[in-house]
mmCIF file of C-alpha atoms in Angstrom:
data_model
loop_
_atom_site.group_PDB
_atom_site.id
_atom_site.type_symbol
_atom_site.label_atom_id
_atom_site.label_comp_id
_atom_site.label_asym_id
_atom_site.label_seq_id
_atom_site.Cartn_x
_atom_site.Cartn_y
_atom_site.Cartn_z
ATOM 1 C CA UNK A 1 0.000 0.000 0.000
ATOM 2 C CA UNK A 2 2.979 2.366 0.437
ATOM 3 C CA UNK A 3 4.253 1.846 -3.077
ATOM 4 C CA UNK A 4 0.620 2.732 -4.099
ATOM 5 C CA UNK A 5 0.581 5.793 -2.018
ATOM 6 C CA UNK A 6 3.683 7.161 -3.386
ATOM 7 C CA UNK A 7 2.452 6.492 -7.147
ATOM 8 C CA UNK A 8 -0.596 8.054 -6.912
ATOM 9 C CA UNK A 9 0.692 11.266 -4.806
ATOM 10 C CA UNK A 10 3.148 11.767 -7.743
ATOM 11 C CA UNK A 11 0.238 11.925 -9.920
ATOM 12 C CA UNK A 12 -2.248 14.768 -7.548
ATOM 13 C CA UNK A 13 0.289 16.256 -5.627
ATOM 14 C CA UNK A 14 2.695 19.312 -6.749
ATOM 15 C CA UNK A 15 6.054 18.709 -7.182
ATOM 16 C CA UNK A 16 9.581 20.074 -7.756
ATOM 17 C CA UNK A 17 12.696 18.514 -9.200
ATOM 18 C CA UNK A 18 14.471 16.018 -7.005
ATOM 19 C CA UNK A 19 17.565 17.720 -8.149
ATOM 20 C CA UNK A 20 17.375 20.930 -7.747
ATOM 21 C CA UNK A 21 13.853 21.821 -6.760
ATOM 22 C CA UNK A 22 12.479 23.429 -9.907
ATOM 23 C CA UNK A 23 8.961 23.346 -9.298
ATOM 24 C CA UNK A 24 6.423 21.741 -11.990
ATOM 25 C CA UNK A 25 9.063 18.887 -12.560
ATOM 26 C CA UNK A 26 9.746 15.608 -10.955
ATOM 27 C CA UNK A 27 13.071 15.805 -13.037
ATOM 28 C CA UNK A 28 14.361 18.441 -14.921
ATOM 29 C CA UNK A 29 16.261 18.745 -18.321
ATOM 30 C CA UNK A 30 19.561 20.024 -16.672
ATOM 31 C CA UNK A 31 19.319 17.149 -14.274
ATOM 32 C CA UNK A 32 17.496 15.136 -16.087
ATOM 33 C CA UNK A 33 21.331 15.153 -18.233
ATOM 34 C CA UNK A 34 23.219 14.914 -15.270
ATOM 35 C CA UNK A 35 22.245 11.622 -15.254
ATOM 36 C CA UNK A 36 22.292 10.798 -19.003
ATOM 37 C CA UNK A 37 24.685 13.055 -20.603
ATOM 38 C CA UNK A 38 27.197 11.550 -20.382
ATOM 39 C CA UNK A 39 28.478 8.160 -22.111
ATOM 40 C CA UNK A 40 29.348 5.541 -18.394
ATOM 41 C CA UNK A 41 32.843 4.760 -18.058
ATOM 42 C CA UNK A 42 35.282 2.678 -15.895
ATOM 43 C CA UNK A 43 35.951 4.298 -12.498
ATOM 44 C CA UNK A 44 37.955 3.358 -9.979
ATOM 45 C CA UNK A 45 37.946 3.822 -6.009
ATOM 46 C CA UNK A 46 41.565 4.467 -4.038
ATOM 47 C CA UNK A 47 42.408 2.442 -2.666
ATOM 48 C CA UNK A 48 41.192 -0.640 -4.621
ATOM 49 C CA UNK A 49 39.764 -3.171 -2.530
ATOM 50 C CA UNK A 50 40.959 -6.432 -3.266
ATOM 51 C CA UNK A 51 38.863 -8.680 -5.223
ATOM 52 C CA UNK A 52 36.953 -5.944 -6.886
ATOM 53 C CA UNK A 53 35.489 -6.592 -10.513
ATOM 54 C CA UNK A 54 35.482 -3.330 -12.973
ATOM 55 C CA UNK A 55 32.966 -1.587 -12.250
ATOM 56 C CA UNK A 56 31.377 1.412 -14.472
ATOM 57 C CA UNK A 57 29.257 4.123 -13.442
ATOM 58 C CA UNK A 58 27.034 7.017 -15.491
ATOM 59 C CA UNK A 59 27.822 9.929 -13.353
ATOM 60 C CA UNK A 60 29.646 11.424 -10.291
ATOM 61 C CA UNK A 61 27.780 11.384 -6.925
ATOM 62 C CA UNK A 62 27.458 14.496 -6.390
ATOM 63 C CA UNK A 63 24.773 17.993 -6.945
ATOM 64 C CA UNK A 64 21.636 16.743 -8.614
ATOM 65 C CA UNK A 65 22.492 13.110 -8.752
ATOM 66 C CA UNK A 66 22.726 13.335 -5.318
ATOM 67 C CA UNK A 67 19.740 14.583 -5.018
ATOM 68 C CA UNK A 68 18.090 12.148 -7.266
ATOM 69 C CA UNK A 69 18.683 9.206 -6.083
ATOM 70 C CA UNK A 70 18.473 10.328 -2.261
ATOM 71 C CA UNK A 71 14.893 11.008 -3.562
ATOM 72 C CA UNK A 72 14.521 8.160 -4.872
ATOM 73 C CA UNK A 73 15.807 5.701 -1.727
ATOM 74 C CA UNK A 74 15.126 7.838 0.956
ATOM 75 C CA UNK A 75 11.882 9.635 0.173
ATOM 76 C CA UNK A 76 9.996 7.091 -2.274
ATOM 77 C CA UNK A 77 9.905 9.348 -5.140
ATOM 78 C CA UNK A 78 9.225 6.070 -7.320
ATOM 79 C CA UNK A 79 9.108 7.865 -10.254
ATOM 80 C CA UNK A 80 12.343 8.173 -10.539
ATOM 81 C CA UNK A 81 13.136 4.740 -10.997
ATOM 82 C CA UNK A 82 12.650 5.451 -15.140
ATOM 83 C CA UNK A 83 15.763 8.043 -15.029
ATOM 84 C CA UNK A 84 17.861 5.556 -12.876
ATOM 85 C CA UNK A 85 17.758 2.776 -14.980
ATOM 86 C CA UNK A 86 18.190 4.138 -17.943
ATOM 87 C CA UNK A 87 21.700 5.441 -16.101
ATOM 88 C CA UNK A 88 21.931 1.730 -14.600
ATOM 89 C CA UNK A 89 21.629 0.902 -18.163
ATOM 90 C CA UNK A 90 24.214 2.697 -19.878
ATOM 91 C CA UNK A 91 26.934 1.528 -16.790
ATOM 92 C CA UNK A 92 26.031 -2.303 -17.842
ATOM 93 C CA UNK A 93 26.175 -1.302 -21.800
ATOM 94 C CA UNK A 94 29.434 0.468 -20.917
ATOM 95 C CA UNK A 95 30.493 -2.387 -19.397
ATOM 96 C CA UNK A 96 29.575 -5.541 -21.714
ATOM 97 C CA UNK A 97 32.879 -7.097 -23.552
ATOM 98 C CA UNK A 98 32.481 -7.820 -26.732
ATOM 99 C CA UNK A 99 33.280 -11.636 -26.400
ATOM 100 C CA UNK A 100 31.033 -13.071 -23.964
ATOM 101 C CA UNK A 101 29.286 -15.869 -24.319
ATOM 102 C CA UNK A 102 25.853 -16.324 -25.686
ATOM 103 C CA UNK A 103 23.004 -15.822 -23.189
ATOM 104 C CA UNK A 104 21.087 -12.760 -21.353
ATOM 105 C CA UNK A 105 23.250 -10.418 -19.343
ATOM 106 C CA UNK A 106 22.284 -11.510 -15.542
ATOM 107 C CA UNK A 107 21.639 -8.406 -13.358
ATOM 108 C CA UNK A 108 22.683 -9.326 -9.785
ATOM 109 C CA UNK A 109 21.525 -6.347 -7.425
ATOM 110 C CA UNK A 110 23.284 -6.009 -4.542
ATOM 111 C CA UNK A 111 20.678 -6.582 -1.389
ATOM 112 C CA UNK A 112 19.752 -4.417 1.729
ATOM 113 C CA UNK A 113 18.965 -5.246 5.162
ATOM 114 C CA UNK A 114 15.222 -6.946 5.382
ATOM 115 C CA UNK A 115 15.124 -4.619 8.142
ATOM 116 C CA UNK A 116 16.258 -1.611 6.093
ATOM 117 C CA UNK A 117 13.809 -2.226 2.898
ATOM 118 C CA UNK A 118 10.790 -2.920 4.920
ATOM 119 C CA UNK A 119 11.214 0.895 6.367
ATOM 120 C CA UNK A 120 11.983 2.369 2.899
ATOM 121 C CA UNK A 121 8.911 0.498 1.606
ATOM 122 C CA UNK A 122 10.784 -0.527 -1.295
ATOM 123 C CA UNK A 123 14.066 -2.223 -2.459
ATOM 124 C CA UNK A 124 15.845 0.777 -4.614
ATOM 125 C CA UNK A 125 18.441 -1.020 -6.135
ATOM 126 C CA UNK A 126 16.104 -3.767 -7.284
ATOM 127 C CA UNK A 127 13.722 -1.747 -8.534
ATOM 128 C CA UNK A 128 16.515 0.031 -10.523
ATOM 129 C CA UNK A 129 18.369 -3.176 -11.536
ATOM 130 C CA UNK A 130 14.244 -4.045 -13.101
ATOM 131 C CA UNK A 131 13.870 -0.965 -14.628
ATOM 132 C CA UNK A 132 17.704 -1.145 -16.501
ATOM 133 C CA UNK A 133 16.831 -4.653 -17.721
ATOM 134 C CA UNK A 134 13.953 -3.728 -19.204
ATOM 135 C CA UNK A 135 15.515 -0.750 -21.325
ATOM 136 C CA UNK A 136 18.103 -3.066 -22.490
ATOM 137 C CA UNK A 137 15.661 -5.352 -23.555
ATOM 138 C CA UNK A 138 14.191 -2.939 -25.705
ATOM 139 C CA UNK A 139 17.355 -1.716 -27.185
ATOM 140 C CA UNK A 140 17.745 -5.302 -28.043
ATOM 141 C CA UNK A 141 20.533 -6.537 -25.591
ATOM 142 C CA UNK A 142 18.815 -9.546 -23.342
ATOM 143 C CA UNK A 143 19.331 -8.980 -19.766
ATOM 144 C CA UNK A 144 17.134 -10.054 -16.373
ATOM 145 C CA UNK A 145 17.234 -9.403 -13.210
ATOM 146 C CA UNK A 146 18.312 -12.587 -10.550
ATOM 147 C CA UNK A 147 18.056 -11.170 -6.891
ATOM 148 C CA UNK A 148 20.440 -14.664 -5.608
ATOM 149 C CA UNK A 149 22.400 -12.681 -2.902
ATOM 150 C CA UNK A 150 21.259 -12.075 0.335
ATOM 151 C CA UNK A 151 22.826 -10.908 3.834
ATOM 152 C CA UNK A 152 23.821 -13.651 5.443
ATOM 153 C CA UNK A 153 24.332 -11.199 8.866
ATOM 154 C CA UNK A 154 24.246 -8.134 10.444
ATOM 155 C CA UNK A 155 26.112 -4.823 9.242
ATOM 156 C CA UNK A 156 26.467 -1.424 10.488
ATOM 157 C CA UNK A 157 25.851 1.896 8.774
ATOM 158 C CA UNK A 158 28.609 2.431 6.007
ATOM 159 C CA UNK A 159 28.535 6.591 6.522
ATOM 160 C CA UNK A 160 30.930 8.147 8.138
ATOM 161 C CA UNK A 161 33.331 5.137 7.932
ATOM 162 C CA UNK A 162 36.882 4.883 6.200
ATOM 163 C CA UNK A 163 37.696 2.485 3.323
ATOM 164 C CA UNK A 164 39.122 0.212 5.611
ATOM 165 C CA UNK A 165 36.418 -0.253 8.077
ATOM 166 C CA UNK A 166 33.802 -0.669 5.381
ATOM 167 C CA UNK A 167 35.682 -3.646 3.860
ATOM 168 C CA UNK A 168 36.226 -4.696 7.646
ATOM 169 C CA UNK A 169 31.975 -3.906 8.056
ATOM 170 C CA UNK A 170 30.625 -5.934 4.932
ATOM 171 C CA UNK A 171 33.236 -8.661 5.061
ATOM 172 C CA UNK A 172 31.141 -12.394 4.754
ATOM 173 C CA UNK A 173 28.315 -10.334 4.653
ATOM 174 C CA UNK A 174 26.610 -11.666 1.869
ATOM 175 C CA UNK A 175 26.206 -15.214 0.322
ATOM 176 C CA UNK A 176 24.067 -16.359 -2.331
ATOM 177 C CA UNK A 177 20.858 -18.732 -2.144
ATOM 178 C CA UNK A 178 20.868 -22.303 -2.328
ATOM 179 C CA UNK A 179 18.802 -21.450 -5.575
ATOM 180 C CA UNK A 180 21.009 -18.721 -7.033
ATOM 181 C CA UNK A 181 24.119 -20.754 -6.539
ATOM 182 C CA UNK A 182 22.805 -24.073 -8.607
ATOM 183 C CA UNK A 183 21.922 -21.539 -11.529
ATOM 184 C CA UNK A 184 24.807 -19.606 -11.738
ATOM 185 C CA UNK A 185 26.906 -22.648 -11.456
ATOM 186 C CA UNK A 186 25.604 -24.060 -14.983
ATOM 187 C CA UNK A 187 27.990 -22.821 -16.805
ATOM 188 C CA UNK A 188 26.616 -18.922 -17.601
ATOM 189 C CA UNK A 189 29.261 -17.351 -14.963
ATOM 190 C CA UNK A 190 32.128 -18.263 -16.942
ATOM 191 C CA UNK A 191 31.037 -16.056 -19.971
ATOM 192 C CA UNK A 192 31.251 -12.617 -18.220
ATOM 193 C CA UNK A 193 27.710 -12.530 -18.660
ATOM 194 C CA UNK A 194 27.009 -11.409 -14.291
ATOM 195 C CA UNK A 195 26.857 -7.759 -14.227
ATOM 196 C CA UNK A 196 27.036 -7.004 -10.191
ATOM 197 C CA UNK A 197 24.315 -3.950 -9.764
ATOM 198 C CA UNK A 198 23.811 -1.154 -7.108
ATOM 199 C CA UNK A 199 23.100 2.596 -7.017
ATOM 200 C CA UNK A 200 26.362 4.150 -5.730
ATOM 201 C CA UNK A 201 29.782 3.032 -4.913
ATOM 202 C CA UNK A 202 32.363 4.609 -3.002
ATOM 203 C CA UNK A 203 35.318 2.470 -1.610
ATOM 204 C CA UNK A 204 33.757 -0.574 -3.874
ATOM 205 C CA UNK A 205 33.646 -2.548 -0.552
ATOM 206 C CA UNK A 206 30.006 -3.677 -0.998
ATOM 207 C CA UNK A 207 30.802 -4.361 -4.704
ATOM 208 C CA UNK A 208 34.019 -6.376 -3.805
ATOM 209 C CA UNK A 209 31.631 -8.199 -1.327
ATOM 210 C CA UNK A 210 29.316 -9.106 -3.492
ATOM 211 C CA UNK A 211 31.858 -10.581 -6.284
ATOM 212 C CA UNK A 212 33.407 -12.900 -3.740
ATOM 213 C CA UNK A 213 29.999 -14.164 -2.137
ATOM 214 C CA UNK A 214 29.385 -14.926 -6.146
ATOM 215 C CA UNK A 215 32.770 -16.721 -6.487
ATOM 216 C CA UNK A 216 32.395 -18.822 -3.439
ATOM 217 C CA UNK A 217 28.995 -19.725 -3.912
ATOM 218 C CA UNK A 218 30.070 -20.981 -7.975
ATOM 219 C CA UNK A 219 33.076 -22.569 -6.148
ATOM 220 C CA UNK A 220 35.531 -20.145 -7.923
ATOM 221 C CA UNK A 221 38.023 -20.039 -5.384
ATOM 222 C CA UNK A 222 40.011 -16.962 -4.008
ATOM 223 C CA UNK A 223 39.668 -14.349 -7.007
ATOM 224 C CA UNK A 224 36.061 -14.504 -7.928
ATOM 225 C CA UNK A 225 36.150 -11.230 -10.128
ATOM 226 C CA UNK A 226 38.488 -12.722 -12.204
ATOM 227 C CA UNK A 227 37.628 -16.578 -12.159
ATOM 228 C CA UNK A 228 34.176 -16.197 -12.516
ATOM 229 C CA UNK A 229 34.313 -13.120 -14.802
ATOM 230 C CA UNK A 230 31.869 -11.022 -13.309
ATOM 231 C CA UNK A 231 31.782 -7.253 -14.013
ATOM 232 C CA UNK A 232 29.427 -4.611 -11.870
ATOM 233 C CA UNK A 233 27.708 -1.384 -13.220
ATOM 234 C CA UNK A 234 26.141 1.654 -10.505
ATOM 235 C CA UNK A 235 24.436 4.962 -11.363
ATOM 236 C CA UNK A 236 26.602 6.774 -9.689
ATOM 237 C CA UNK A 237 30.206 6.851 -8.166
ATOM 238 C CA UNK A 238 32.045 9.344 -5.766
ATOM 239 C CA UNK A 239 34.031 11.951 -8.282
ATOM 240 C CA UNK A 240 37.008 10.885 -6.600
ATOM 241 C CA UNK A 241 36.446 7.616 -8.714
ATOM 242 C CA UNK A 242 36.439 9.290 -11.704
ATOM 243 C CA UNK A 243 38.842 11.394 -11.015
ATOM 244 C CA UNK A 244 41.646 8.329 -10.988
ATOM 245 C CA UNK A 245 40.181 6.372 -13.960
ATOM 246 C CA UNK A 246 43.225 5.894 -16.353
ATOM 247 C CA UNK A 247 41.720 4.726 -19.911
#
């Protein structure tokens, strides 16, 4: 019923832009292209964690992307999801080598706290990683969504801590189902086709998380970004990221 709520408000209610508060406009032009106008490219946190996959984002965290997708996980502006995965989109595109295997790119969103999504009233990076397959569907590229990790315990709030800590915090975090394990293990993983998903990265701690708990759970061993060939794609990355990419 919250979901509901939050769709039909956006429809009766007035509104401003979640970027920079424009009124009239859930989202718009100038921020609107803050998100898309820009072609996604590799970024890269410092330091590295180890064990991270390449990850690509469409734009810096920062001003109106911010904004956005604050909006978007923080306040329920659901409407926003549209924007976000056509960004979440162009990161995967960005991010898809020309010789893997045959098969639909496999969206893997990183999870959140049951705890956490129940008082959002929503799962944001799911509902981003749906929207994002669905545009690269219809620019002909196969893709679907399989939600196969899950938090296997506990972890504190990632603000306000160091890149250290945060790879200390989410550390055997995550693992995937019983079910996501069997189906990644037939053979798709070894193609490049898993394309880790989430909204932001900052250290890549989460995202370097997330890779292993996909190696281990295929068996891959002790480098699972490279043995299983998994890549990961965000909306949005901290400039700093950007800032050290090296082409």
């Amino acid at each position: 019923m919250r979901n509901v709520w939050h769709e039909l408000s956006g429809l009766f209610l007035p509104v401003a832009c979640a970027g920079c508060g424009r009124p009239r406009t859930e989202l718009c032009a100038v921020c609107r292209a803050a998100l898309l106008g820009v072609t996604a490219r590799r970024v890269r946190p410092s330091p590295r964690p180890p064990g991270l996959p390449a990850v690509y984002a469409a734009a810096p965290y920062e001003n109106a992307v911010r904004a956005v997708l604050l909006a978007h996980k923080e306040r329920g502006a659901l409407g926003l999801v549209r924007v976000l995965g056509r960004a979440l989109a162009g990161g995967v595109r960005a991010g898809r080598g020309q010789s893997d295997g045959a098969g639909p790119l496999l969206l893997v969103p990183v999870p959140s706290a049951r705890s956490v999504t129940a008082a959002r009233g929503h799962d944001p990076v799911r509902r981003i990683a749906v929207t994002a397959a669905r545009e690269l569907r219809r620019a002909g590229l196969p893709a679907q969504v399989l939600p196969v990790l899950r938090q296997r315990r506990a972890v504190a709030d990632q603000s306000g801590l160091g890149a250290r800590q945060r790879r200390a915090n989410v550390a055997g975090a995550l693992e995937l189902t019983a079910a996501g394990g069997r189906l990644l293990r037939r053979g798709r993983v070894s193609h490049g086709r898993v394309i880790l998903v989430d909204d932001l990265l900052t250290t890549g701690s989460t995202l370097a998380e997330a890779a292993r708990a996909v190696g281990e759970g295929c068996g891959a061993g002790r480098e699972p970004s490279v043995r299983v060939g998994c890549r990961a794609a965000v909306v949005a990355a901290s400039p700093s990221a950007f800032e050290t990419n090296r082409n």
